Amino acid sequence: MQSLLKQHHKLSNTEVHLSILSDYAAIGIPDFKEKLAEASLFPLKPTHLDILQVNMGKMCNQVCKHCHVDAGPDRKEIMTRETMEHCLRTLEKSDIQTVDLTGGAPEMNPDFRWFVERISELNRQIIVRCNLTIIVSNPKYHDLPEFYKEHKINIVSSLPHFTSNRTDAQRGEGVFDKSMRALKMLNEIGYGRDSDLKLDLVYNPTGAILPGDQVSLENEFKRRLWDRHNIAFNNLFTITNLPINRFLDYLLVSGNFESYMNELANAYNPVAAQGVMCRNTISVGWDGFLYDCDFNQMLDMKLEADKPHIADFDTKQLSKREIKVNNHCYGCTAGAGSSCGGATT
Amino acid sequence: MKETYYNREDLGKFGEITKFQKELGDKFFDYYASVFKEGALTKREKILIALGVAHAIQCPYCIDSCTSDSLKQGCDEEEMMEAIHVAGAIRGGATLIHGVQMMNQVKDKLM
Ligand code: SF4
Ligand code: SF4
C-alpha cells in the first residue's frame, strides 16, 4: 500500500481536505465554532503550555489504513538536526515539562537517539509514540527497548485490538504478531511492570465507530493480553479517529463519512471541549513549523503567530493566540473526549 | 424514497417518544441508562446480553445500536456471534421444550 501522496490522491491536497471538512451544511452538522460559542469557548484559547509534541518525520515502516499522518516507507519528510536544536533551545528557555515524540516512526529519524539524549539532559519527561513493530523490523532497532529504559521514556503504542484479525485489518498483515513480540521484549526489561517504566497502549476503533468506555476497554485489554500472551501494560488510552488523510479516505470510500461526522457531532460534549489537548500542547512539524495540534499540522493549518516556526518560538505571544478549529475538531469533543493521552473527561 | 415500516433514521428519534408522554418516557430512559452502567456485570457483558436479546426479539433498531455498542466496547466478531447463538439456543430450546406439551397431549388423546 502506498501513501495518498505517492498515489497523487486528491486528499493529499490539504485544500481539498479542508473544503470537504468545512462543508458542514452538506454533512448536516452545526459548525464546530458555533458549538464552542454555545459553551463560551469561542475563540478557543490556550491554558498553560505543558507539552511540546514533535513530529520527527512522516517516514514509517507501516502503512496503517487509518493513519492521519499519511505516513509510510515512501514518505521522505524528516526533521533535521538543526530543527531539533531549535526545539532544544525552546525547551531550555521554557518550563515545558513534557516532550512527546511522534511521526511516522520517530525512531527512523537518523538523529532520533541524539535528540532523546539531549532532551534527557534537560530533565524533561519524554514520551515516544512507538509503533512496536519498528523494534523487531530490523536488527539495528532491536536494542531500542534498552535505549528507552536508559532514558526512562514513557512508551505509548497503538494496539487497536487484542485479536490479530482486527489489528491487522487496520495496521497491516502480521502487525499483531510482531507487536506481541515487541511488547514481550519491553515487558522482559521491566516496561509495564516497574513503576518508572511506563508502557501505555492506544486503542483506536477499527472502523467508523467511536471508542467505548476507556476503563472498561482497559480492563478487557489487560485480561486478554495477560491470559493469552502473558503481556502487561499500564494504561489504555482510547483515541477517536479524526477524519483526516487515510481515515477520511476510508470514510469516503466506505460511504460512512456523513454518518460518522454526525455521530461525532451528536456526541459533542462541552466538558470535553474545555479539555481539548491543543490548549496545553504545541505541535512542531518535521520542518519546524508550529501548529495547535498534530491534526492541524496534517491539514497545514499553521498556528496563529507572526512567525509560526520553532526558530521564532515566543511563549508569551503563543499563550495569547486563538486556536484554529474546524469540523475535524468534533473528534476531540465526542463522548468522553479524545486526546493523545486518551479520554479527557 | 421507498416507504417501509422500519427506517434507520428513526433510531435517532427514539428520544422523541417523550413528546407524547414525558413522565413515563423520562423514567424509561433513566432506567435504561442505569441498567447499562458498570455494575456486578461489566458494560461489555451487558451489551453482549443486549445483542443476544436484540436478535431474539428481532428488533432491527436494537440490532443496529447493540452492534455499534458492542464494537465500541471492543467485542470481537466471535464473541458477538456467540451471544447470538446463546439467544438462538434459548429460543430454539423454548420451542422444543413445548414439544413435551405436545407429547403430553398426544398421550392424553391417543389410545
Ligand atoms: S498510524 Fe503510526 S504506525 Fe501506522 S502508518 Fe501512521 S505513523 Fe505509521
Ligand atoms: S483537532 Fe486539534 S485544534 Fe481541534 S480540538 Fe482537537 S486538538 Fe484542538
GROMACS .gro file of C-alpha atoms and ligand atoms in nm:
model
  472
    1MET     CA    1   0.000   0.000   0.000
    2GLN     CA    2   0.127   0.349  -0.088
    3SER     CA    3   0.068   0.679   0.088
    4LEU     CA    4  -0.200   0.909  -0.052
    5LEU     CA    5   0.076   1.148  -0.154
    6LYS     CA    6   0.254   0.883  -0.357
    7GLN     CA    7  -0.075   0.790  -0.522
    8HIS     CA    8  -0.132   1.159  -0.610
    9HIS     CA    9  -0.465   1.116  -0.433
   10LYS     CA   10  -0.694   1.419  -0.417
   11LEU     CA   11  -0.678   1.411  -0.036
   12SER     CA   12  -0.303   1.472  -0.045
   13ASN     CA   13  -0.406   1.830  -0.125
   14THR     CA   14  -0.493   1.995   0.208
   15GLU     CA   15  -0.723   2.246   0.038
   16VAL     CA   16  -0.942   1.964  -0.094
   17HIS     CA   17  -0.931   1.811   0.251
   18LEU     CA   18  -1.042   2.131   0.419
   19SER     CA   19  -1.315   2.200   0.169
   20ILE     CA   20  -1.468   1.858   0.246
   21LEU     CA   21  -1.444   1.912   0.621
   22SER     CA   22  -1.564   2.272   0.615
   23ASP     CA   23  -1.885   2.196   0.429
   24TYR     CA   24  -2.084   2.140   0.746
   25ALA     CA   25  -2.415   2.218   0.574
   26ALA     CA   26  -2.361   1.932   0.326
   27ILE     CA   27  -2.257   1.699   0.607
   28GLY     CA   28  -2.561   1.805   0.808
   29ILE     CA   29  -2.385   1.914   1.127
   30PRO     CA   30  -2.352   2.252   1.300
   31ASP     CA   31  -2.029   2.447   1.252
   32PHE     CA   32  -1.787   2.345   1.528
   33LYS     CA   33  -1.723   2.710   1.611
   34GLU     CA   34  -2.091   2.756   1.697
   35LYS     CA   35  -2.077   2.463   1.936
   36LEU     CA   36  -1.775   2.618   2.108
   37ALA     CA   37  -1.954   2.952   2.125
   38GLU     CA   38  -2.253   2.789   2.300
   39ALA     CA   39  -2.017   2.686   2.579
   40SER     CA   40  -1.846   3.029   2.579
   41LEU     CA   41  -1.531   2.865   2.448
   42PHE     CA   42  -1.501   3.053   2.120
   43PRO     CA   43  -1.245   3.179   2.036
   44LEU     CA   44  -1.062   2.882   2.184
   45LYS     CA   45  -0.762   2.996   2.389
   46PRO     CA   46  -0.466   2.806   2.534
   47THR     CA   47  -0.436   2.738   2.906
   48HIS     CA   48  -0.082   2.651   3.020
   49LEU     CA   49   0.174   2.508   2.780
   50ASP     CA   50   0.276   2.170   2.924
   51ILE     CA   51   0.366   1.960   2.621
   52LEU     CA   52   0.577   2.009   2.311
   53GLN     CA   53   0.476   1.745   2.060
   54VAL     CA   54   0.742   1.698   1.796
   55ASN     CA   55   0.666   1.521   1.470
   56MET     CA   56   1.006   1.387   1.367
   57GLY     CA   57   0.903   1.289   1.017
   58LYS     CA   58   0.648   1.112   0.807
   59MET     CA   59   0.861   0.807   0.735
   60CYS     CA   60   0.719   0.487   0.879
   61ASN     CA   61   0.769   0.113   0.838
   62GLN     CA   62   0.390   0.068   0.839
   63VAL     CA   63   0.109   0.198   0.620
   64CYS     CA   64  -0.192   0.182   0.852
   65LYS     CA   65  -0.530   0.233   0.692
   66HIS     CA   66  -0.643   0.495   0.943
   67CYS     CA   67  -0.320   0.700   0.956
   68HIS     CA   68  -0.396   1.071   0.988
   69VAL     CA   69  -0.033   1.149   0.901
   70ASP     CA   70  -0.043   0.955   0.573
   71ALA     CA   71   0.290   0.809   0.682
   72GLY     CA   72   0.471   0.521   0.519
   73PRO     CA   73   0.801   0.396   0.378
   74ASP     CA   74   0.755   0.619   0.073
   75ARG     CA   75   0.740   0.941   0.278
   76LYS     CA   76   1.079   1.108   0.294
   77GLU     CA   77   0.999   1.417   0.505
   78ILE     CA   78   1.228   1.401   0.806
   79MET     CA   79   1.324   1.654   1.078
   80THR     CA   80   1.681   1.783   1.054
   81ARG     CA   81   1.922   1.814   1.346
   82GLU     CA   82   1.909   2.190   1.303
   83THR     CA   83   1.533   2.193   1.367
   84MET     CA   84   1.586   1.965   1.668
   85GLU     CA   85   1.838   2.213   1.801
   86HIS     CA   86   1.574   2.484   1.780
   87CYS     CA   87   1.340   2.256   1.980
   88LEU     CA   88   1.611   2.215   2.244
   89ARG     CA   89   1.665   2.593   2.266
   90THR     CA   90   1.290   2.633   2.311
   91LEU     CA   91   1.286   2.378   2.591
   92GLU     CA   92   1.581   2.546   2.764
   93LYS     CA   93   1.404   2.879   2.780
   94SER     CA   94   1.062   2.746   2.878
   95ASP     CA   95   0.905   2.543   3.158
   96ILE     CA   96   0.753   2.286   2.922
   97GLN     CA   97   0.781   1.963   3.117
   98THR     CA   98   0.694   1.700   2.859
   99VAL     CA   99   0.822   1.629   2.509
  100ASP     CA  100   0.607   1.396   2.304
  101LEU     CA  101   0.793   1.245   2.008
  102THR     CA  102   0.581   1.122   1.723
  103GLY     CA  103   0.593   1.063   1.349
  104GLY     CA  104   0.571   0.842   1.133
  105ALA     CA  105   0.803   0.618   1.325
  106PRO     CA  106   1.019   0.872   1.513
  107GLU     CA  107   1.290   0.608   1.558
  108MET     CA  108   1.351   0.608   1.181
  109ASN     CA  109   1.488   0.960   1.201
  110PRO     CA  110   1.870   0.913   1.197
  111ASP     CA  111   1.905   1.174   1.476
  112PHE     CA  112   1.635   1.024   1.699
  113ARG     CA  113   1.873   0.891   1.964
  114TRP     CA  114   2.083   1.205   1.963
  115PHE     CA  115   1.768   1.414   2.017
  116VAL     CA  116   1.640   1.194   2.300
  117GLU     CA  117   1.978   1.213   2.477
  118ARG     CA  118   1.978   1.593   2.457
  119ILE     CA  119   1.619   1.622   2.587
  120SER     CA  120   1.710   1.381   2.863
  121GLU     CA  121   1.995   1.610   2.968
  122LEU     CA  122   1.735   1.885   3.011
  123ASN     CA  123   1.544   1.661   3.254
  124ARG     CA  124   1.216   1.665   3.070
  125GLN     CA  125   0.969   1.381   3.061
  126ILE     CA  126   0.986   1.208   2.722
  127ILE     CA  127   0.704   1.025   2.552
  128VAL     CA  128   0.778   0.820   2.241
  129ARG     CA  129   0.489   0.713   2.023
  130CYS     CA  130   0.641   0.382   1.921
  131ASN     CA  131   0.450   0.166   1.675
  132LEU     CA  132   0.607  -0.150   1.832
  133THR     CA  133   0.685  -0.328   1.503
  134ILE     CA  134   0.980  -0.093   1.444
  135ILE     CA  135   1.162  -0.270   1.730
  136VAL     CA  136   1.155  -0.605   1.550
  137SER     CA  137   1.170  -0.472   1.194
  138ASN     CA  138   1.548  -0.453   1.163
  139PRO     CA  139   1.842  -0.564   1.383
  140LYS     CA  140   1.953  -0.201   1.418
  141TYR     CA  141   1.635  -0.134   1.619
  142HIS     CA  142   1.647  -0.445   1.841
  143ASP     CA  143   1.819  -0.252   2.122
  144LEU     CA  144   1.554   0.021   2.130
  145PRO     CA  145   1.392  -0.118   2.449
  146GLU     CA  146   1.725  -0.078   2.633
  147PHE     CA  147   1.763   0.272   2.496
  148TYR     CA  148   1.412   0.366   2.608
  149LYS     CA  149   1.482   0.221   2.951
  150GLU     CA  150   1.805   0.414   2.988
  151HIS     CA  151   1.616   0.741   2.937
  152LYS     CA  152   1.303   0.636   3.130
  153ILE     CA  153   1.093   0.703   2.826
  154ASN     CA  154   0.717   0.665   2.855
  155ILE     CA  155   0.627   0.443   2.562
  156VAL     CA  156   0.287   0.492   2.405
  157SER     CA  157   0.196   0.235   2.142
  158SER     CA  158  -0.103   0.169   1.924
  159LEU     CA  159  -0.274  -0.164   1.953
  160PRO     CA  160  -0.625  -0.127   1.813
  161HIS     CA  161  -0.740  -0.468   1.930
  162PHE     CA  162  -0.643  -0.773   2.129
  163THR     CA  163  -0.724  -1.000   1.834
  164SER     CA  164  -0.494  -1.033   1.536
  165ASN     CA  165  -0.762  -1.002   1.269
  166ARG     CA  166  -0.887  -0.662   1.391
  167THR     CA  167  -0.537  -0.527   1.448
  168ASP     CA  168  -0.407  -0.649   1.113
  169ALA     CA  169  -0.714  -0.515   0.931
  170GLN     CA  170  -0.616  -0.165   1.042
  171ARG     CA  171  -0.237  -0.181   1.066
  172GLY     CA  172  -0.136  -0.442   0.808
  173GLU     CA  173  -0.081  -0.815   0.776
  174GLY     CA  174   0.137  -0.961   1.053
  175VAL     CA  175   0.143  -0.644   1.266
  176PHE     CA  176  -0.033  -0.808   1.560
  177ASP     CA  177   0.221  -1.090   1.594
  178LYS     CA  178   0.515  -0.851   1.561
  179SER     CA  179   0.355  -0.618   1.817
  180MET     CA  180   0.323  -0.909   2.062
  181ARG     CA  181   0.694  -0.987   2.014
  182ALA     CA  182   0.789  -0.625   2.076
  183LEU     CA  183   0.564  -0.599   2.383
  184LYS     CA  184   0.727  -0.912   2.528
  185MET     CA  185   1.072  -0.760   2.475
  186LEU     CA  186   0.956  -0.445   2.656
  187ASN     CA  187   0.799  -0.645   2.939
  188GLU     CA  188   1.117  -0.850   2.980
  189ILE     CA  189   1.324  -0.543   3.066
  190GLY     CA  190   1.061  -0.407   3.305
  191TYR     CA  191   0.828  -0.197   3.090
  192GLY     CA  192   0.467  -0.224   3.205
  193ARG     CA  193   0.592  -0.379   3.531
  194ASP     CA  194   0.835  -0.139   3.702
  195SER     CA  195   0.678   0.182   3.827
  196ASP     CA  196   0.922   0.410   3.641
  197LEU     CA  197   0.895   0.229   3.307
  198LYS     CA  198   0.554   0.315   3.173
  199LEU     CA  199   0.412   0.132   2.875
  200ASP     CA  200   0.075   0.265   2.762
  201LEU     CA  201  -0.136   0.134   2.478
  202VAL     CA  202  -0.362   0.325   2.244
  203TYR     CA  203  -0.694   0.191   2.128
  204ASN     CA  204  -0.824   0.337   1.801
  205PRO     CA  205  -1.150   0.189   1.676
  206THR     CA  206  -1.102  -0.030   1.372
  207GLY     CA  207  -1.382   0.125   1.168
  208ALA     CA  208  -1.641   0.401   1.154
  209ILE     CA  209  -1.728   0.383   1.523
  210LEU     CA  210  -1.646   0.585   1.831
  211PRO     CA  211  -1.438   0.434   2.110
  212GLY     CA  212  -1.625   0.285   2.404
  213ASP     CA  213  -1.560   0.339   2.772
  214GLN     CA  214  -1.186   0.370   2.841
  215VAL     CA  215  -1.186   0.195   3.180
  216SER     CA  216  -1.389  -0.098   3.061
  217LEU     CA  217  -1.175  -0.139   2.747
  218GLU     CA  218  -0.857  -0.117   2.953
  219ASN     CA  219  -0.981  -0.396   3.181
  220GLU     CA  220  -1.065  -0.614   2.885
  221PHE     CA  221  -0.731  -0.549   2.710
  222LYS     CA  222  -0.544  -0.628   3.031
  223ARG     CA  223  -0.731  -0.951   3.081
  224ARG     CA  224  -0.696  -1.068   2.721
  225LEU     CA  225  -0.332  -0.973   2.674
  226TRP     CA  226  -0.235  -1.132   3.003
  227ASP     CA  227  -0.440  -1.451   2.961
  228ARG     CA  228  -0.344  -1.517   2.602
  229HIS     CA  229   0.001  -1.363   2.567
  230ASN     CA  230   0.137  -1.300   2.917
  231ILE     CA  231   0.173  -0.932   2.837
  232ALA     CA  232   0.134  -0.648   3.088
  233PHE     CA  233   0.094  -0.275   3.030
  234ASN     CA  234  -0.001   0.035   3.230
  235ASN     CA  235  -0.282   0.242   3.079
  236LEU     CA  236  -0.502   0.210   2.777
  237PHE     CA  237  -0.584   0.538   2.602
  238THR     CA  238  -0.892   0.542   2.384
  239ILE     CA  239  -0.840   0.778   2.091
  240THR     CA  240  -1.109   0.871   1.843
  241ASN     CA  241  -1.010   0.854   1.476
  242LEU     CA  242  -1.023   1.201   1.326
  243PRO     CA  243  -1.146   1.241   0.968
  244ILE     CA  244  -0.807   1.328   0.822
  245ASN     CA  245  -0.596   1.171   0.549
  246ARG     CA  246  -0.628   0.793   0.526
  247PHE     CA  247  -0.912   0.770   0.778
  248LEU     CA  248  -1.103   1.033   0.582
  249ASP     CA  249  -1.033   0.837   0.265
  250TYR     CA  250  -1.168   0.523   0.432
  251LEU     CA  251  -1.482   0.710   0.545
  252LEU     CA  252  -1.546   0.849   0.198
  253VAL     CA  253  -1.481   0.523   0.012
  254SER     CA  254  -1.689   0.315   0.255
  255GLY     CA  255  -1.980   0.563   0.244
  256ASN     CA  256  -1.953   0.631   0.617
  257PHE     CA  257  -1.838   0.993   0.607
  258GLU     CA  258  -2.165   1.175   0.677
  259SER     CA  259  -2.290   0.925   0.933
  260TYR     CA  260  -1.956   0.925   1.117
  261MET     CA  261  -1.941   1.306   1.125
  262ASN     CA  262  -2.299   1.315   1.251
  263GLU     CA  263  -2.216   1.061   1.520
  264LEU     CA  264  -1.921   1.276   1.631
  265ALA     CA  265  -2.130   1.594   1.630
  266ASN     CA  266  -2.422   1.428   1.813
  267ALA     CA  267  -2.181   1.308   2.080
  268TYR     CA  268  -2.042   1.662   2.129
  269ASN     CA  269  -1.956   1.709   2.495
  270PRO     CA  270  -1.891   2.067   2.617
  271VAL     CA  271  -1.690   1.934   2.912
  272ALA     CA  272  -1.459   1.754   2.669
  273ALA     CA  273  -1.434   2.077   2.468
  274GLN     CA  274  -1.288   2.250   2.772
  275GLY     CA  275  -1.013   1.990   2.795
  276VAL     CA  276  -0.901   1.961   2.432
  277MET     CA  277  -0.528   1.897   2.410
  278CYS     CA  278  -0.445   2.198   2.190
  279ARG     CA  279  -0.496   2.412   2.499
  280ASN     CA  280  -0.184   2.276   2.670
  281THR     CA  281   0.020   2.145   2.375
  282ILE     CA  282   0.204   2.287   2.076
  283SER     CA  283   0.287   2.068   1.783
  284VAL     CA  284   0.608   2.105   1.583
  285GLY     CA  285   0.614   1.977   1.226
  286TRP     CA  286   0.909   1.792   1.069
  287ASP     CA  287   1.011   2.120   0.903
  288GLY     CA  288   0.986   2.325   1.224
  289PHE     CA  289   0.652   2.494   1.159
  290LEU     CA  290   0.419   2.523   1.456
  291TYR     CA  291   0.060   2.404   1.486
  292ASP     CA  292  -0.207   2.386   1.754
  293CYS     CA  293  -0.202   2.007   1.728
  294ASP     CA  294  -0.079   1.717   1.513
  295PHE     CA  295  -0.415   1.707   1.333
  296ASN     CA  296  -0.398   2.072   1.230
  297GLN     CA  297  -0.043   2.001   1.120
  298MET     CA  298  -0.166   1.742   0.871
  299LEU     CA  299  -0.416   1.997   0.739
  300ASP     CA  300  -0.138   2.255   0.709
  301MET     CA  301  -0.324   2.492   0.946
  302LYS     CA  302  -0.024   2.671   1.097
  303LEU     CA  303  -0.092   2.830   1.432
  304GLU     CA  304  -0.165   3.198   1.471
  305ALA     CA  305   0.168   3.380   1.511
  306ASP     CA  306   0.378   3.632   1.319
  307LYS     CA  307   0.637   3.363   1.252
  308PRO     CA  308   0.487   3.024   1.329
  309HIS     CA  309   0.822   2.843   1.341
  310ILE     CA  310   1.021   2.677   1.620
  311ALA     CA  311   1.315   2.907   1.542
  312ASP     CA  312   1.097   3.201   1.646
  313PHE     CA  313   0.918   3.039   1.940
  314ASP     CA  314   0.772   3.308   2.163
  315THR     CA  315   0.590   3.156   2.461
  316LYS     CA  316   0.424   3.481   2.560
  317GLN     CA  317   0.286   3.556   2.216
  318LEU     CA  318   0.175   3.195   2.171
  319SER     CA  319  -0.013   3.198   2.501
  320LYS     CA  320  -0.239   3.470   2.360
  321ARG     CA  321  -0.312   3.303   2.029
  322GLU     CA  322  -0.650   3.191   1.906
  323ILE     CA  323  -0.653   2.817   1.838
  324LYS     CA  324  -0.760   2.731   1.484
  325VAL     CA  325  -1.053   2.492   1.470
  326ASN     CA  326  -1.259   2.319   1.204
  327ASN     CA  327  -1.509   2.035   1.191
  328HIS     CA  328  -1.243   1.766   1.240
  329CYS     CA  329  -1.229   1.901   1.597
  330TYR     CA  330  -1.555   1.718   1.671
  331GLY     CA  331  -1.329   1.414   1.701
  332CYS     CA  332  -1.173   1.562   2.016
  333THR     CA  333  -1.501   1.654   2.182
  334ALA     CA  334  -1.716   1.347   2.121
  335GLY     CA  335  -1.831   1.141   2.418
  336ALA     CA  336  -1.565   1.122   2.686
  337GLY     CA  337  -1.335   1.337   2.469
  338SER     CA  338  -1.016   1.233   2.296
  339SER     CA  339  -0.654   1.345   2.308
  340CYS     CA  340  -0.310   1.192   2.268
  341GLY     CA  341  -0.349   1.094   2.634
  342GLY     CA  342  -0.685   0.926   2.575
  343ALA     CA  343  -1.026   1.030   2.712
  344THR     CA  344  -1.033   1.380   2.861
  345THR     CA  345  -1.333   1.363   3.095
  346MET     CA  346  -3.798   0.711  -0.124
  347LYS     CA  347  -3.946   0.367  -0.082
  348GLU     CA  348  -4.177   0.356   0.216
  349THR     CA  349  -4.102   0.086   0.472
  350TYR     CA  350  -4.219   0.017   0.825
  351TYR     CA  351  -3.862   0.039   0.951
  352ASN     CA  352  -3.638   0.338   0.873
  353ARG     CA  353  -3.283   0.363   1.001
  354GLU     CA  354  -3.318   0.736   1.078
  355ASP     CA  355  -3.599   0.656   1.322
  356LEU     CA  356  -3.345   0.508   1.560
  357GLY     CA  357  -3.208   0.860   1.615
  358LYS     CA  358  -3.560   0.978   1.702
  359PHE     CA  359  -3.606   0.730   1.987
  360GLY     CA  360  -3.582   1.012   2.244
  361GLU     CA  361  -3.885   1.176   2.088
  362ILE     CA  362  -4.121   0.923   2.245
  363THR     CA  363  -4.118   1.155   2.547
  364LYS     CA  364  -4.308   1.413   2.341
  365PHE     CA  365  -4.633   1.219   2.379
  366GLN     CA  366  -4.577   1.101   2.737
  367LYS     CA  367  -4.291   1.278   2.910
  368GLU     CA  368  -4.302   1.132   3.258
  369LEU     CA  369  -4.303   0.768   3.155
  370GLY     CA  370  -4.055   0.831   2.872
  371ASP     CA  371  -3.810   1.004   3.107
  372LYS     CA  372  -3.845   0.725   3.361
  373PHE     CA  373  -3.773   0.469   3.092
  374PHE     CA  374  -3.460   0.647   2.967
  375ASP     CA  375  -3.328   0.698   3.321
  376TYR     CA  376  -3.384   0.333   3.393
  377TYR     CA  377  -3.224   0.235   3.061
  378ALA     CA  378  -2.912   0.442   3.135
  379SER     CA  379  -2.881   0.290   3.484
  380VAL     CA  380  -2.918  -0.063   3.354
  381PHE     CA  381  -2.622  -0.023   3.120
  382LYS     CA  382  -2.386   0.124   3.379
  383GLU     CA  383  -2.093  -0.082   3.504
  384GLY     CA  384  -2.227  -0.292   3.793
  385ALA     CA  385  -2.198  -0.654   3.904
  386LEU     CA  386  -2.182  -0.714   3.529
  387THR     CA  387  -1.943  -0.512   3.316
  388LYS     CA  388  -2.071  -0.280   3.041
  389ARG     CA  389  -1.919  -0.521   2.798
  390GLU     CA  390  -2.109  -0.822   2.936
  391LYS     CA  391  -2.430  -0.621   2.939
  392ILE     CA  392  -2.401  -0.515   2.578
  393LEU     CA  393  -2.337  -0.873   2.469
  394ILE     CA  394  -2.651  -0.984   2.653
  395ALA     CA  395  -2.837  -0.696   2.488
  396LEU     CA  396  -2.708  -0.802   2.147
  397GLY     CA  397  -2.838  -1.155   2.201
  398VAL     CA  398  -3.175  -1.028   2.323
  399ALA     CA  399  -3.198  -0.787   2.029
  400HIS     CA  400  -3.174  -1.085   1.796
  401ALA     CA  401  -3.416  -1.294   1.998
  402ILE     CA  402  -3.679  -1.021   1.983
  403GLN     CA  403  -3.572  -0.941   1.625
  404CYS     CA  404  -3.578  -0.566   1.665
  405PRO     CA  405  -3.378  -0.405   1.381
  406TYR     CA  406  -3.324  -0.085   1.581
  407CYS     CA  407  -3.185  -0.280   1.876
  408ILE     CA  408  -2.966  -0.491   1.646
  409ASP     CA  409  -2.827  -0.172   1.489
  410SER     CA  410  -2.749   0.005   1.814
  411CYS     CA  411  -2.630  -0.304   2.005
  412THR     CA  412  -2.394  -0.396   1.719
  413SER     CA  413  -2.241  -0.047   1.727
  414ASP     CA  414  -2.217  -0.052   2.105
  415SER     CA  415  -2.060  -0.399   2.107
  416LEU     CA  416  -1.794  -0.276   1.864
  417LYS     CA  417  -1.737   0.034   2.076
  418GLN     CA  418  -1.679  -0.187   2.379
  419GLY     CA  419  -1.413  -0.377   2.184
  420CYS     CA  420  -1.611  -0.700   2.144
  421ASP     CA  421  -1.481  -0.919   1.866
  422GLU     CA  422  -1.682  -1.091   1.594
  423GLU     CA  423  -1.660  -1.432   1.760
  424GLU     CA  424  -1.799  -1.302   2.090
  425MET     CA  425  -2.081  -1.123   1.912
  426MET     CA  426  -2.180  -1.430   1.715
  427GLU     CA  427  -2.161  -1.648   2.027
  428ALA     CA  428  -2.400  -1.407   2.203
  429ILE     CA  429  -2.645  -1.456   1.915
  430HIS     CA  430  -2.604  -1.832   1.936
  431VAL     CA  431  -2.692  -1.813   2.304
  432ALA     CA  432  -3.011  -1.629   2.208
  433GLY     CA  433  -3.073  -1.883   1.933
  434ALA     CA  434  -3.018  -2.175   2.168
  435ILE     CA  435  -3.264  -2.036   2.424
  436ARG     CA  436  -3.517  -1.956   2.154
  437GLY     CA  437  -3.475  -2.299   1.998
  438GLY     CA  438  -3.491  -2.464   2.338
  439ALA     CA  439  -3.807  -2.270   2.422
  440THR     CA  440  -3.967  -2.400   2.105
  441LEU     CA  441  -3.854  -2.756   2.164
  442ILE     CA  442  -3.944  -2.773   2.533
  443HIS     CA  443  -4.303  -2.712   2.424
  444GLY     CA  444  -4.267  -3.039   2.237
  445VAL     CA  445  -4.323  -3.201   2.577
  446GLN     CA  446  -4.662  -3.029   2.592
  447MET     CA  447  -4.741  -3.168   2.252
  448MET     CA  448  -4.629  -3.513   2.363
  449ASN     CA  449  -4.840  -3.493   2.683
  450GLN     CA  450  -5.145  -3.406   2.480
  451VAL     CA  451  -5.075  -3.680   2.231
  452LYS     CA  452  -5.057  -3.924   2.522
  453ASP     CA  453  -5.391  -3.797   2.657
  454LYS     CA  454  -5.565  -3.810   2.325
  455LEU     CA  455  -5.447  -4.135   2.177
  456MET     CA  456  -5.519  -4.488   2.282
  457SF4     S1  457  -0.057   0.512   1.227
  457SF4    FE1  458   0.150   0.527   1.312
  457SF4     S2  459   0.243   0.328   1.265
  457SF4    FE2  460   0.065   0.350   1.132
  457SF4     S3  461   0.141   0.438   0.941
  457SF4    FE3  462   0.073   0.608   1.071
  457SF4     S4  463   0.255   0.673   1.179
  457SF4    FE4  464   0.297   0.469   1.099
  458SF4     S1  465  -0.829   1.878   1.635
  458SF4    FE1  466  -0.662   1.995   1.726
  458SF4     S2  467  -0.735   2.206   1.727
  458SF4    FE2  468  -0.913   2.076   1.701
  458SF4     S3  469  -0.988   2.044   1.911
  458SF4    FE3  470  -0.855   1.872   1.858
  458SF4     S4  471  -0.657   1.930   1.939
  458SF4    FE4  472  -0.778   2.118   1.926
   0.00000   0.00000   0.00000
